């Protein structure tokens, strides 16, 4: 199963953009890139996912490299509520019963 | 719409005992996942149930087992508890295999003494 590599921690200032990187050099052609985040004392929550094209939703944007070996989660204007652990994971297509591998994620601190 | 619920919130057991954790998915969701999140470790996939059947299993010993009921709620059983089983156990549900998003519950904190 393909794995992802993320920095252990990052820091940002409130209202500034944040770019959270993820490397997945062994990604296969059918793997989707998912991002979840986990706020303190809560279960993870879905942020965004994509396959090949860049994606935008109300929470964030996902930029996927052309070779798909890396991706970047973009928070356009960080708020204090965005302080969380961000997980980048790879999954098979929705109908595939792949085992989901979660790393330690990136702990994002947001300074007021 | 009610989210994923888990019970109990906290559970304290002694080594060798059995623990039963429960999960109620969001209404209409047929898939349920179980994860273990030990201190200092990322989420470790435990089990996946869909439509009442076990679809996949993570690298855990057989003393970790579970089931999914006809109403799609699920139960995780851990037999012969060991100290290293102490962790946060998270349940997530998904509308079905055609959907990508998983919705997580708040977790059950299991402490084994």
Tab-separated table of C-alpha atoms in Angstrom:
chain	number	residue	atom	x	y	z
A	1	UNK	CA	0.000	0.000	0.000
A	2	UNK	CA	1.271	3.441	-0.931
A	3	UNK	CA	2.370	5.742	1.888
A	4	UNK	CA	2.503	9.490	2.297
A	5	UNK	CA	5.141	11.746	3.840
A	6	UNK	CA	4.274	15.001	5.543
A	7	UNK	CA	6.224	17.461	7.692
A	8	UNK	CA	5.645	16.893	11.395
A	9	UNK	CA	4.625	20.466	12.074
A	10	UNK	CA	4.056	23.841	10.468
A	11	UNK	CA	3.222	27.289	11.699
A	12	UNK	CA	1.200	30.079	10.178
A	13	UNK	CA	-0.203	33.459	11.060
A	14	UNK	CA	-3.889	34.194	11.158
A	15	UNK	CA	-5.407	35.375	7.864
A	16	UNK	CA	-2.362	34.274	5.864
A	17	UNK	CA	-2.396	31.425	3.328
A	18	UNK	CA	-1.040	28.052	4.364
A	19	UNK	CA	0.435	25.443	2.043
A	20	UNK	CA	0.602	21.958	3.531
A	21	UNK	CA	2.738	19.589	1.439
A	22	UNK	CA	2.403	15.843	1.031
A	23	UNK	CA	4.673	13.456	-0.844
A	24	UNK	CA	3.298	10.208	-2.218
A	25	UNK	CA	5.930	9.004	-4.640
A	26	UNK	CA	4.574	5.434	-4.781
A	27	UNK	CA	1.025	6.453	-5.622
A	28	UNK	CA	-0.698	4.184	-8.099
A	29	UNK	CA	-2.825	5.297	-11.000
A	30	UNK	CA	-6.106	4.581	-9.239
A	31	UNK	CA	-5.238	6.079	-5.836
A	32	UNK	CA	-7.221	9.092	-4.711
A	33	UNK	CA	-5.568	11.730	-2.526
A	34	UNK	CA	-7.613	12.565	0.547
A	35	UNK	CA	-7.062	15.178	3.212
A	36	UNK	CA	-8.604	15.048	6.654
A	37	UNK	CA	-7.959	17.166	9.699
A	38	UNK	CA	-8.305	16.444	13.369
A	39	UNK	CA	-9.024	19.247	15.786
A	40	UNK	CA	-8.031	18.740	19.423
A	41	UNK	CA	-10.200	16.196	21.228
A	42	UNK	CA	-12.266	15.449	18.136
A	43	UNK	CA	-12.426	12.778	15.478
A	44	UNK	CA	-10.974	13.594	12.052
A	45	UNK	CA	-13.090	15.498	9.562
A	46	UNK	CA	-12.979	15.326	5.789
A	47	UNK	CA	-11.401	18.308	4.057
A	48	UNK	CA	-10.984	17.533	0.371
A	49	UNK	CA	-9.990	14.847	-2.107
A	50	UNK	CA	-8.815	14.616	-5.687
A	51	UNK	CA	-7.428	12.292	-8.338
A	52	UNK	CA	-5.571	14.285	-10.985
A	53	UNK	CA	-7.006	17.762	-11.319
A	54	UNK	CA	-6.803	20.544	-8.782
A	55	UNK	CA	-9.888	20.787	-6.586
A	56	UNK	CA	-11.559	23.563	-4.668
A	57	UNK	CA	-14.241	23.507	-2.025
A	58	UNK	CA	-15.436	25.803	0.720
A	59	UNK	CA	-12.765	24.627	3.113
A	60	UNK	CA	-9.628	24.465	1.008
A	61	UNK	CA	-7.954	23.860	-2.336
A	62	UNK	CA	-5.971	20.836	-3.374
A	63	UNK	CA	-3.130	21.229	-5.853
A	64	UNK	CA	-1.905	17.958	-7.357
A	65	UNK	CA	1.435	17.724	-9.139
A	66	UNK	CA	1.348	16.680	-12.750
A	67	UNK	CA	3.140	13.393	-11.959
A	68	UNK	CA	0.859	12.926	-8.932
A	69	UNK	CA	3.820	12.183	-6.693
A	70	UNK	CA	3.006	15.118	-4.457
A	71	UNK	CA	0.133	17.372	-3.527
A	72	UNK	CA	-0.464	20.513	-1.517
A	73	UNK	CA	-3.426	21.435	0.633
A	74	UNK	CA	-4.013	25.165	0.527
A	75	UNK	CA	-5.876	27.051	3.221
A	76	UNK	CA	-6.428	30.457	1.699
A	77	UNK	CA	-6.801	32.418	4.928
A	78	UNK	CA	-5.860	30.581	8.085
A	79	UNK	CA	-7.982	31.096	11.149
A	80	UNK	CA	-7.366	30.027	14.711
A	81	UNK	CA	-9.933	27.285	14.183
A	82	UNK	CA	-7.707	25.774	11.491
A	83	UNK	CA	-5.149	24.723	14.112
A	84	UNK	CA	-5.275	20.954	13.810
A	85	UNK	CA	-3.416	17.877	12.630
A	86	UNK	CA	-3.779	17.499	8.878
A	87	UNK	CA	-3.599	14.030	7.358
A	88	UNK	CA	-2.872	13.262	3.745
A	89	UNK	CA	-3.905	9.709	2.836
A	90	UNK	CA	-4.272	7.629	-0.274
A	91	UNK	CA	-7.285	5.485	-0.987
A	92	UNK	CA	-8.375	3.243	-3.775
A	93	UNK	CA	-11.462	4.141	-5.699
A	94	UNK	CA	-14.574	4.359	-3.587
A	95	UNK	CA	-15.596	0.834	-4.422
A	96	UNK	CA	-12.237	-0.673	-3.539
A	97	UNK	CA	-11.741	-2.131	-0.109
A	98	UNK	CA	-8.227	-0.817	0.330
A	99	UNK	CA	-6.699	-0.539	3.717
A	100	UNK	CA	-6.307	3.126	4.530
A	101	UNK	CA	-2.859	4.084	5.776
A	102	UNK	CA	-2.734	7.137	7.991
A	103	UNK	CA	0.596	8.658	8.987
A	104	UNK	CA	1.180	11.089	11.810
A	105	UNK	CA	0.074	14.073	9.761
A	106	UNK	CA	1.175	17.692	10.022
A	107	UNK	CA	0.386	19.595	13.180
A	108	UNK	CA	-0.544	23.120	12.120
A	109	UNK	CA	-0.232	25.965	14.617
A	110	UNK	CA	-1.922	29.267	13.788
A	111	UNK	CA	-0.640	32.376	15.487
A	112	UNK	CA	-3.045	35.253	16.215
B	1	UNK	CA	-28.776	15.447	11.039
B	2	UNK	CA	-27.154	13.515	13.859
B	3	UNK	CA	-23.516	12.633	13.389
B	4	UNK	CA	-21.722	9.413	14.164
B	5	UNK	CA	-22.117	8.503	17.797
B	6	UNK	CA	-19.931	6.249	19.891
B	7	UNK	CA	-20.354	4.769	23.330
B	8	UNK	CA	-19.046	4.769	25.892
B	9	UNK	CA	-16.968	7.930	25.861
B	10	UNK	CA	-14.456	6.439	28.257
B	11	UNK	CA	-13.833	2.843	29.239
B	12	UNK	CA	-11.452	1.554	31.851
B	13	UNK	CA	-10.597	-2.140	31.930
B	14	UNK	CA	-7.944	-4.316	33.446
B	15	UNK	CA	-5.549	-6.513	31.533
B	16	UNK	CA	-7.125	-9.752	30.370
B	17	UNK	CA	-10.677	-8.433	30.357
B	18	UNK	CA	-12.869	-7.863	27.317
B	19	UNK	CA	-14.049	-4.519	25.991
B	20	UNK	CA	-17.047	-3.769	23.799
B	21	UNK	CA	-17.273	-0.479	21.953
B	22	UNK	CA	-20.327	0.656	20.027
B	23	UNK	CA	-20.885	2.901	17.033
B	24	UNK	CA	-24.004	4.291	15.407
B	25	UNK	CA	-23.426	5.635	11.892
B	26	UNK	CA	-25.158	8.567	10.324
B	27	UNK	CA	-28.628	7.585	9.187
B	28	UNK	CA	-28.478	6.080	5.722
B	29	UNK	CA	-24.769	5.257	5.890
B	30	UNK	CA	-24.054	1.604	5.276
B	31	UNK	CA	-20.278	1.482	5.729
B	32	UNK	CA	-18.559	1.596	9.108
B	33	UNK	CA	-14.829	1.805	9.759
B	34	UNK	CA	-12.946	1.284	12.997
B	35	UNK	CA	-9.571	2.863	13.758
B	36	UNK	CA	-7.175	2.799	16.670
B	37	UNK	CA	-5.296	5.975	17.567
B	38	UNK	CA	-2.654	5.297	20.178
B	39	UNK	CA	-0.730	8.140	21.778
B	40	UNK	CA	2.044	9.296	19.473
B	41	UNK	CA	0.836	7.176	16.576
B	42	UNK	CA	-1.364	7.947	13.619
B	43	UNK	CA	-4.683	6.320	12.964
B	44	UNK	CA	-4.355	2.607	12.423
B	45	UNK	CA	-7.078	0.972	10.344
B	46	UNK	CA	-8.790	-1.863	12.188
B	47	UNK	CA	-11.910	-3.033	10.388
B	48	UNK	CA	-14.325	-2.087	7.650
B	49	UNK	CA	-17.938	-3.265	7.508
B	50	UNK	CA	-20.364	-2.664	4.705
B	51	UNK	CA	-23.899	-3.974	4.395
B	52	UNK	CA	-23.385	-6.235	7.374
B	53	UNK	CA	-20.240	-7.913	6.121
B	54	UNK	CA	-16.583	-7.501	7.014
B	55	UNK	CA	-14.901	-6.081	3.906
B	56	UNK	CA	-11.364	-5.559	5.082
B	57	UNK	CA	-9.178	-5.873	8.115
B	58	UNK	CA	-6.022	-4.124	9.270
B	59	UNK	CA	-2.920	-5.717	10.772
B	60	UNK	CA	-4.383	-6.511	14.159
B	61	UNK	CA	-4.563	-9.844	15.999
B	62	UNK	CA	-7.780	-11.904	15.957
B	63	UNK	CA	-8.688	-10.780	19.464
B	64	UNK	CA	-9.875	-7.590	17.770
B	65	UNK	CA	-13.203	-8.426	16.198
B	66	UNK	CA	-16.487	-6.811	15.446
B	67	UNK	CA	-19.765	-6.983	13.657
B	68	UNK	CA	-22.318	-4.821	11.931
B	69	UNK	CA	-25.981	-5.131	12.727
B	70	UNK	CA	-28.940	-4.936	10.306
B	71	UNK	CA	-29.472	-1.288	11.273
B	72	UNK	CA	-25.822	-0.666	10.257
B	73	UNK	CA	-24.646	0.089	13.773
B	74	UNK	CA	-21.459	-1.674	14.716
B	75	UNK	CA	-19.662	-3.172	17.643
B	76	UNK	CA	-15.932	-3.592	18.206
B	77	UNK	CA	-14.829	-6.271	20.641
B	78	UNK	CA	-11.357	-6.542	22.068
B	79	UNK	CA	-10.633	-9.735	23.974
B	80	UNK	CA	-7.779	-10.492	26.363
B	81	UNK	CA	-6.944	-6.816	26.751
B	82	UNK	CA	-3.304	-5.811	26.875
B	83	UNK	CA	-1.820	-2.591	28.204
B	84	UNK	CA	-0.882	-1.485	24.689
B	85	UNK	CA	-4.539	-1.606	23.670
B	86	UNK	CA	-4.988	1.665	25.521
B	87	UNK	CA	-5.934	4.150	22.830
B	88	UNK	CA	-8.664	6.246	21.303
B	89	UNK	CA	-10.911	4.078	19.150
B	90	UNK	CA	-12.577	5.969	16.346
B	91	UNK	CA	-15.531	4.912	14.280
B	92	UNK	CA	-16.341	6.438	10.918
B	93	UNK	CA	-19.246	5.938	8.561
B	94	UNK	CA	-19.646	6.414	4.848
B	95	UNK	CA	-22.826	6.594	2.768
B	96	UNK	CA	-21.748	3.648	0.657
B	97	UNK	CA	-18.906	2.474	-1.523
B	98	UNK	CA	-19.764	5.111	-4.110
B	99	UNK	CA	-18.844	7.907	-1.712
B	100	UNK	CA	-15.400	9.014	-0.660
B	101	UNK	CA	-15.970	10.950	2.542
B	102	UNK	CA	-15.758	9.324	5.924
B	103	UNK	CA	-17.542	10.935	8.858
B	104	UNK	CA	-15.928	10.298	12.207
B	105	UNK	CA	-17.379	9.992	15.667
B	106	UNK	CA	-15.764	11.507	18.749
B	107	UNK	CA	-14.164	8.221	19.745
B	108	UNK	CA	-14.029	5.969	22.784
B	109	UNK	CA	-11.031	6.352	25.048
B	110	UNK	CA	-10.053	2.867	26.257
B	111	UNK	CA	-7.655	2.628	29.155
B	112	UNK	CA	-6.239	-0.743	30.145
B	113	UNK	CA	-4.618	-0.965	33.570
